[in-house]
Coordinates of C-alpha atoms and ligand atoms in Angstrom, one line a residue:
M1 CA -4.9 59.1 97.6
P2 CA -7.1 61.4 96.9
C3 CA -7.1 60.2 93.2
T4 CA -5.5 56.8 92.7
V5 CA -5.5 54.7 89.6
V6 CA -5.0 50.9 90.0
V7 CA -3.9 49.0 86.9
C8 CA -2.2 45.6 86.3
G9 CA 1.4 45.4 85.1
F10 CA 1.1 42.0 83.5
F11 CA -1.7 40.1 81.6
G12 CA -4.5 40.6 84.0
D13 CA -5.5 38.4 87.0
T14 CA -3.0 39.8 89.3
G15 CA -5.4 40.6 92.1
K16 CA -6.7 44.1 91.5
G17 CA -10.0 43.1 93.1
K18 CA -8.2 42.2 96.2
I19 CA -6.1 45.4 96.3
I20 CA -9.0 47.7 95.5
S21 CA -11.3 46.1 98.1
Y22 CA -8.6 46.6 100.6
L23 CA -8.0 50.2 99.7
A24 CA -11.7 51.0 99.7
L25 CA -12.2 49.8 103.3
K26 CA -8.9 51.1 104.7
D27 CA -8.9 54.6 103.1
R28 CA -12.7 54.9 103.2
V29 CA -12.9 55.7 99.6
S30 CA -16.0 57.7 98.8
V31 CA -16.1 57.2 95.0
A32 CA -14.8 54.2 93.1
V33 CA -15.2 54.2 89.3
R34 CA -14.7 51.3 86.9
A35 CA -12.6 51.9 83.9
G36 CA -11.4 49.3 81.4
V37 CA -13.0 47.2 78.7
G38 CA -16.2 45.7 80.2
P39 CA -17.4 42.4 81.5
N40 CA -14.4 40.4 80.0
A41 CA -12.8 41.2 83.3
G42 CA -13.2 39.1 86.4
H43 CA -12.3 40.8 89.8
T44 CA -12.3 38.5 92.7
V45 CA -13.0 39.8 96.2
V46 CA -13.0 37.6 99.3
Y47 CA -14.6 39.4 102.2
G48 CA -16.8 38.4 105.2
G49 CA -16.5 34.8 104.5
K50 CA -17.8 35.2 100.8
T51 CA -16.2 35.1 97.5
Y52 CA -17.5 37.6 94.9
K53 CA -16.5 37.5 91.2
L54 CA -17.2 40.9 89.7
R55 CA -17.2 41.7 86.0
M56 CA -19.0 45.1 86.0
L57 CA -19.1 46.8 89.3
P58 CA -16.1 48.3 91.1
S59 CA -14.5 46.0 93.7
A60 CA -14.8 48.8 96.2
F61 CA -18.4 47.7 96.9
V62 CA -17.2 46.1 100.1
Y63 CA -17.0 49.6 101.7
E64 CA -20.7 50.6 102.2
G65 CA -19.9 54.3 102.1
C66 CA -18.5 54.1 98.6
R67 CA -20.5 55.2 95.6
L68 CA -19.9 52.8 92.7
L69 CA -19.7 54.3 89.3
I70 CA -19.0 53.0 85.7
G71 CA -17.3 55.4 83.3
P72 CA -18.5 56.1 79.8
G73 CA -15.6 54.3 78.2
V74 CA -16.7 50.9 79.7
L75 CA -19.0 48.4 77.9
I76 CA -22.0 47.2 79.8
N77 CA -23.7 43.9 79.7
P78 CA -27.0 44.8 81.4
D79 CA -27.7 41.2 82.6
V80 CA -24.4 40.9 84.2
L81 CA -24.6 44.3 85.8
L82 CA -28.2 43.9 87.2
K83 CA -27.1 40.5 88.7
E84 CA -24.2 42.0 90.4
V85 CA -26.2 44.9 91.8
E86 CA -28.5 42.2 93.3
V87 CA -25.7 40.0 94.7
T88 CA -23.9 42.9 96.3
K89 CA -27.1 44.6 97.4
S90 CA -25.8 47.9 96.2
E91 CA -28.6 49.4 94.1
G92 CA -28.8 52.8 95.9
R93 CA -25.2 53.6 95.3
V94 CA -24.6 52.5 91.7
G95 CA -24.3 55.0 88.8
V96 CA -23.7 54.3 85.1
D97 CA -22.9 56.9 82.5
P98 CA -25.5 57.4 79.8
L99 CA -22.8 56.9 77.1
C100 CA -21.5 53.5 78.2
A101 CA -22.0 51.2 75.1
I102 CA -24.1 48.1 75.4
I103 CA -23.1 44.6 74.7
E104 CA -25.9 42.7 72.9
P105 CA -26.3 38.9 72.2
K106 CA -25.1 39.4 68.7
H107 CA -21.7 40.7 70.0
I108 CA -21.4 37.7 72.2
E109 CA -22.1 35.4 69.4
A110 CA -19.6 37.0 67.2
D111 CA -17.0 36.8 69.9
R112 CA -17.5 33.1 70.2
G113 CA -16.8 32.3 66.6
G114 CA -14.3 33.1 63.9
H115 CA -10.7 34.2 64.5
L116 CA -11.6 35.8 67.9
A117 CA -12.4 32.4 69.4
S118 CA -9.9 30.2 67.5
K119 CA -6.9 32.5 67.1
I120 CA -7.0 35.2 69.8
R121 CA -8.9 33.0 72.2
T122 CA -11.0 35.9 73.7
T123 CA -13.1 35.6 76.8
G124 CA -16.2 35.4 74.5
S125 CA -18.0 38.1 76.5
G126 CA -18.8 40.2 73.4
T127 CA -16.5 43.1 74.2
G128 CA -14.4 43.2 70.9
P129 CA -17.4 43.1 68.6
C130 CA -19.1 45.7 70.7
N131 CA -16.1 48.1 70.7
A132 CA -16.0 47.5 66.9
D133 CA -19.7 48.6 66.5
R134 CA -19.0 51.5 68.9
A135 CA -16.2 52.6 66.5
L136 CA -18.6 52.4 63.7
R137 CA -21.1 54.5 65.8
R138 CA -23.9 52.0 65.7
A139 CA -23.7 50.5 69.2
K140 CA -26.5 51.2 71.6
V141 CA -25.7 53.1 74.8
A142 CA -26.9 53.0 78.2
R143 CA -29.4 55.9 77.8
D144 CA -31.3 53.6 75.3
I145 CA -31.9 50.8 77.8
P146 CA -35.0 51.2 80.1
E147 CA -33.7 48.8 82.8
L148 CA -30.6 51.0 83.2
E149 CA -32.5 54.3 83.6
K150 CA -32.5 54.4 87.4
F151 CA -28.7 54.2 87.4
L152 CA -28.0 57.0 84.8
T153 CA -25.7 59.8 86.1
D154 CA -23.0 62.1 84.7
V155 CA -20.0 60.0 85.8
P156 CA -17.2 62.3 84.8
L157 CA -18.9 65.2 86.6
E158 CA -19.4 63.0 89.8
V159 CA -15.9 61.8 89.7
N160 CA -14.2 65.3 89.1
R161 CA -16.4 66.9 91.8
A162 CA -15.3 64.3 94.3
I163 CA -11.6 64.8 93.4
D164 CA -12.0 68.7 93.6
D165 CA -13.6 68.3 97.0
G166 CA -10.6 66.3 98.2
E167 CA -12.4 63.0 98.6
N168 CA -10.7 59.6 98.1
V169 CA -11.4 58.5 94.6
L170 CA -10.3 55.1 93.1
I171 CA -10.2 54.5 89.4
E172 CA -10.3 50.8 88.8
G173 CA -8.6 49.6 85.7
T174 CA -9.1 46.2 84.2
Q175 CA -7.2 43.5 82.2
G176 CA -3.4 44.1 82.2
T177 CA -0.9 46.4 80.5
F178 CA 0.3 43.7 77.9
L179 CA -3.2 43.0 76.9
S180 CA -3.5 46.7 75.6
L181 CA -4.4 47.0 72.1
Y182 CA -1.6 49.6 71.8
H183 CA 1.0 48.5 74.1
G184 CA 0.4 44.7 74.3
T185 CA 1.3 41.6 72.4
Y186 CA -0.8 42.6 69.3
P187 CA -2.8 40.8 67.9
Y188 CA -3.0 38.8 71.1
C189 CA -4.6 41.5 73.2
T190 CA -8.0 43.0 74.1
S191 CA -9.9 45.5 72.0
K192 CA -8.7 48.8 73.5
D193 CA -5.9 50.4 75.5
V194 CA -6.0 49.5 79.2
T195 CA -3.0 51.4 80.6
A196 CA -3.5 54.1 83.3
S197 CA -4.0 56.8 80.8
A198 CA -6.8 54.9 79.2
A199 CA -8.3 54.2 82.5
C200 CA -8.5 57.9 83.2
S201 CA -10.0 58.6 79.8
D202 CA -12.6 56.0 80.4
V203 CA -14.0 57.8 83.4
G204 CA -13.3 61.4 82.1
V205 CA -10.4 62.4 84.5
G206 CA -7.6 64.4 82.9
P207 CA -3.9 63.5 83.4
K208 CA -3.2 66.4 86.0
K209 CA -5.8 65.2 88.4
V210 CA -4.2 61.8 89.3
D211 CA -2.0 61.6 92.5
D212 CA -1.0 58.0 92.4
V213 CA -0.9 55.1 89.9
I214 CA -0.7 51.8 91.6
L215 CA 0.7 48.9 89.5
V216 CA -0.6 45.5 90.6
L217 CA 1.9 42.6 90.0
K218 CA 1.5 39.1 91.0
A219 CA 4.4 37.1 92.5
F220 CA 4.3 34.9 89.3
T221 CA 2.9 35.7 85.9
T222 CA -0.2 34.2 84.3
R223 CA -2.0 34.7 81.1
V224 CA -5.2 33.1 79.6
G225 CA -5.9 32.9 75.9
A226 CA -3.3 32.9 73.1
G227 CA -0.1 35.0 72.8
P228 CA 3.5 35.0 74.0
L229 CA 4.3 34.2 77.6
P230 CA 8.1 34.2 78.2
N231 CA 9.5 31.4 80.3
E232 CA 6.2 29.6 80.3
I233 CA 6.1 26.4 82.4
S234 CA 3.9 23.4 81.9
W235 CA 0.5 23.0 83.6
E236 CA 1.9 20.1 85.6
E237 CA 4.9 22.2 86.8
A238 CA 2.4 25.0 87.6
E239 CA 0.4 22.5 89.7
R240 CA 3.7 21.4 91.4
R241 CA 4.5 25.0 92.3
G242 CA 1.0 25.9 93.4
W243 CA 0.7 28.3 90.6
A244 CA -2.1 26.5 88.8
E245 CA -5.1 28.8 88.4
V246 CA -8.3 28.8 86.4
A247 CA -9.8 31.9 84.8
S248 CA -12.7 33.5 86.8
V249 CA -14.8 34.4 83.7
T250 CA -14.2 31.5 81.4
G251 CA -13.0 28.7 83.6
R252 CA -10.0 28.2 81.4
R253 CA -6.6 27.1 82.7
R254 CA -4.2 30.1 83.2
R255 CA -0.8 29.7 81.6
A256 CA 2.0 30.4 84.1
A257 CA 5.5 31.7 84.2
P258 CA 7.9 33.2 86.7
F259 CA 7.7 36.9 87.8
N260 CA 8.9 38.9 84.7
F261 CA 11.0 41.7 85.8
D262 CA 11.4 43.2 82.2
L263 CA 7.7 43.4 81.7
A264 CA 7.2 44.9 85.2
K265 CA 9.7 47.6 84.4
R266 CA 8.1 48.4 81.1
A267 CA 4.7 48.5 82.7
V268 CA 6.0 51.1 85.3
M269 CA 7.0 53.3 82.3
L270 CA 3.8 52.7 80.4
N271 CA 1.6 53.6 83.3
S272 CA 3.8 56.2 85.1
A273 CA 3.3 54.1 88.1
T274 CA 4.2 55.6 91.4
Q275 CA 3.8 52.6 93.6
A276 CA 3.5 48.9 93.1
A277 CA 1.5 46.1 94.9
V278 CA 2.7 42.5 94.7
T279 CA 0.1 39.9 95.4
K280 CA 0.2 36.2 96.2
I281 CA 3.6 36.4 97.9
D282 CA 2.3 33.6 100.2
V283 CA 2.2 31.3 97.1
L284 CA 6.0 31.7 96.6
F285 CA 6.7 31.9 100.3
P286 CA 3.9 29.9 102.2
E287 CA 5.4 30.9 105.6
C288 CA 4.1 34.4 104.8
K289 CA 0.4 33.5 104.7
G290 CA -1.7 36.0 106.4
V291 CA 1.3 38.1 107.6
K292 CA 0.3 41.8 108.0
S293 CA 3.6 43.6 108.8
Y294 CA 6.7 43.8 106.8
D295 CA 9.0 42.7 109.7
K296 CA 7.3 39.4 110.0
L297 CA 7.8 38.4 106.3
S298 CA 10.5 35.8 105.8
D299 CA 14.0 36.8 104.6
G300 CA 13.3 35.1 101.3
A301 CA 10.1 37.1 100.8
K302 CA 11.9 40.4 101.8
S303 CA 14.7 39.8 99.4
F304 CA 12.2 39.0 96.6
I305 CA 10.4 42.4 97.2
E306 CA 13.7 44.2 97.4
R307 CA 14.9 42.7 94.1
I308 CA 11.5 43.9 92.5
E309 CA 12.0 47.4 93.9
D310 CA 15.6 47.6 92.7
E311 CA 14.6 46.4 89.2
I312 CA 11.4 48.5 88.7
G313 CA 12.5 51.7 90.5
I314 CA 9.3 52.3 92.6
P315 CA 8.3 51.2 96.0
V316 CA 6.3 48.1 96.7
T317 CA 3.8 49.6 99.2
L318 CA 1.3 46.8 99.3
I319 CA 2.0 43.0 99.6
G320 CA -0.8 40.5 99.3
T321 CA -0.3 37.5 101.8
G322 CA -3.6 35.7 101.1
P323 CA -6.9 36.0 99.3
E324 CA -8.9 37.7 102.0
V325 CA -9.2 41.4 101.9
W326 CA -7.2 42.1 105.1
E327 CA -4.5 39.7 104.3
V328 CA -2.0 42.4 103.3
V329 CA 1.1 44.2 104.3
D330 CA 0.6 47.9 103.9
R331 CA 3.8 50.0 103.9
R332 CA 2.3 53.3 102.8
D333 CA 3.6 55.9 105.4
Ligands
IMP1 P1 -11.2 39.9 75.0 O1 -10.8 41.0 75.9 O2 -12.3 39.0 75.6 O3 -11.4 40.3 73.6 O4 -9.9 38.8 74.9 C1 -8.7 39.2 74.4 C2 -7.5 38.5 75.2 O5 -7.4 39.1 76.4 C3 -7.6 37.0 75.4 O6 -6.3 36.5 75.5 C4 -8.3 37.0 76.8 O7 -8.0 35.8 77.6 C5 -7.5 38.2 77.5 N1 -8.4 38.8 78.6 C6 -9.3 39.7 78.4 N2 -9.8 40.1 79.6 C7 -9.0 39.5 80.5 C8 -8.9 39.6 81.9 O8 -9.7 40.3 82.7 N3 -8.0 38.8 82.6 C9 -7.2 38.0 81.8 N4 -7.2 38.0 80.5 C10 -8.1 38.7 79.8
MG2 MG1 -9.3 38.4 86.4

């Protein structure tokens, strides 16, 4: 802390929701701000016996002392946002920037047809067509929508003030490094950059104000939609290994492959990551389920983590050992 950016080093779905919700509770984060594309993301949080799938609100909502903001770079689907505010009972602490662009039904319709659906296999949430309208300067923005009026606030101002006051601030990236429009597997990618620099820009924080960039990596690699996935295994093989996952937004099967050291290393470079989190270690090493201290991990799990550190050149400070918020090994200090 105080200002930490969390981004994914693969193709999304690495467990940012879990890591961010843990950090929010553990470090008593006072401001969490959502960066990234928009409601094409699905961040899963398992807390207090409930599973939440968030597409708009920061995953830090689990810590009740945390202000929940959405930066101007992010696209908002008002229906999705209002529902999440209700489900998380967080109305009094949510703030939206007046310049967030708005996804309308026509964007969703356009995203569910043509090459976006058949070739790119997008999430169909309307984000690409909305970003296109935004670039053409004809998208609506949050200040045009009466239902959002009570949430409007100057998000960059709030975030920068919190950082200047030395409070703990979390910037929540979405998607994954290799889905970036600039650094990903073009044209099989999302509709904007999603690296740490873009996440900062989304929320109005300059590069000198960031203290840490946490790169979230999963113990195996997955990808939904079209595009290259080196060393991909079959769905049957993924089921056999326990790697078979379905996407939280679209319900599609996630394609799977072993942990990719080359991509992880490149993601460290592209995001100037200072620490890594490795999630789902319990899927590769079931004996590690629920373990909370490094000493208690099995030798196999420890050598896997050490190999990652050797290859990517930054410390693995957080290790996910199960889906629940507190199932984590925290090696920070
Ligand atoms: P779009 O972002 O909906 O335009 O989809 C573009 C590509 O990014 C497709 O391959 C999607 O499956 C993928 N994608 C977008 N958001 C996510 C995400 O949050 N997790 C995983 N894949 C995503
Ligand atoms: Mg996801």
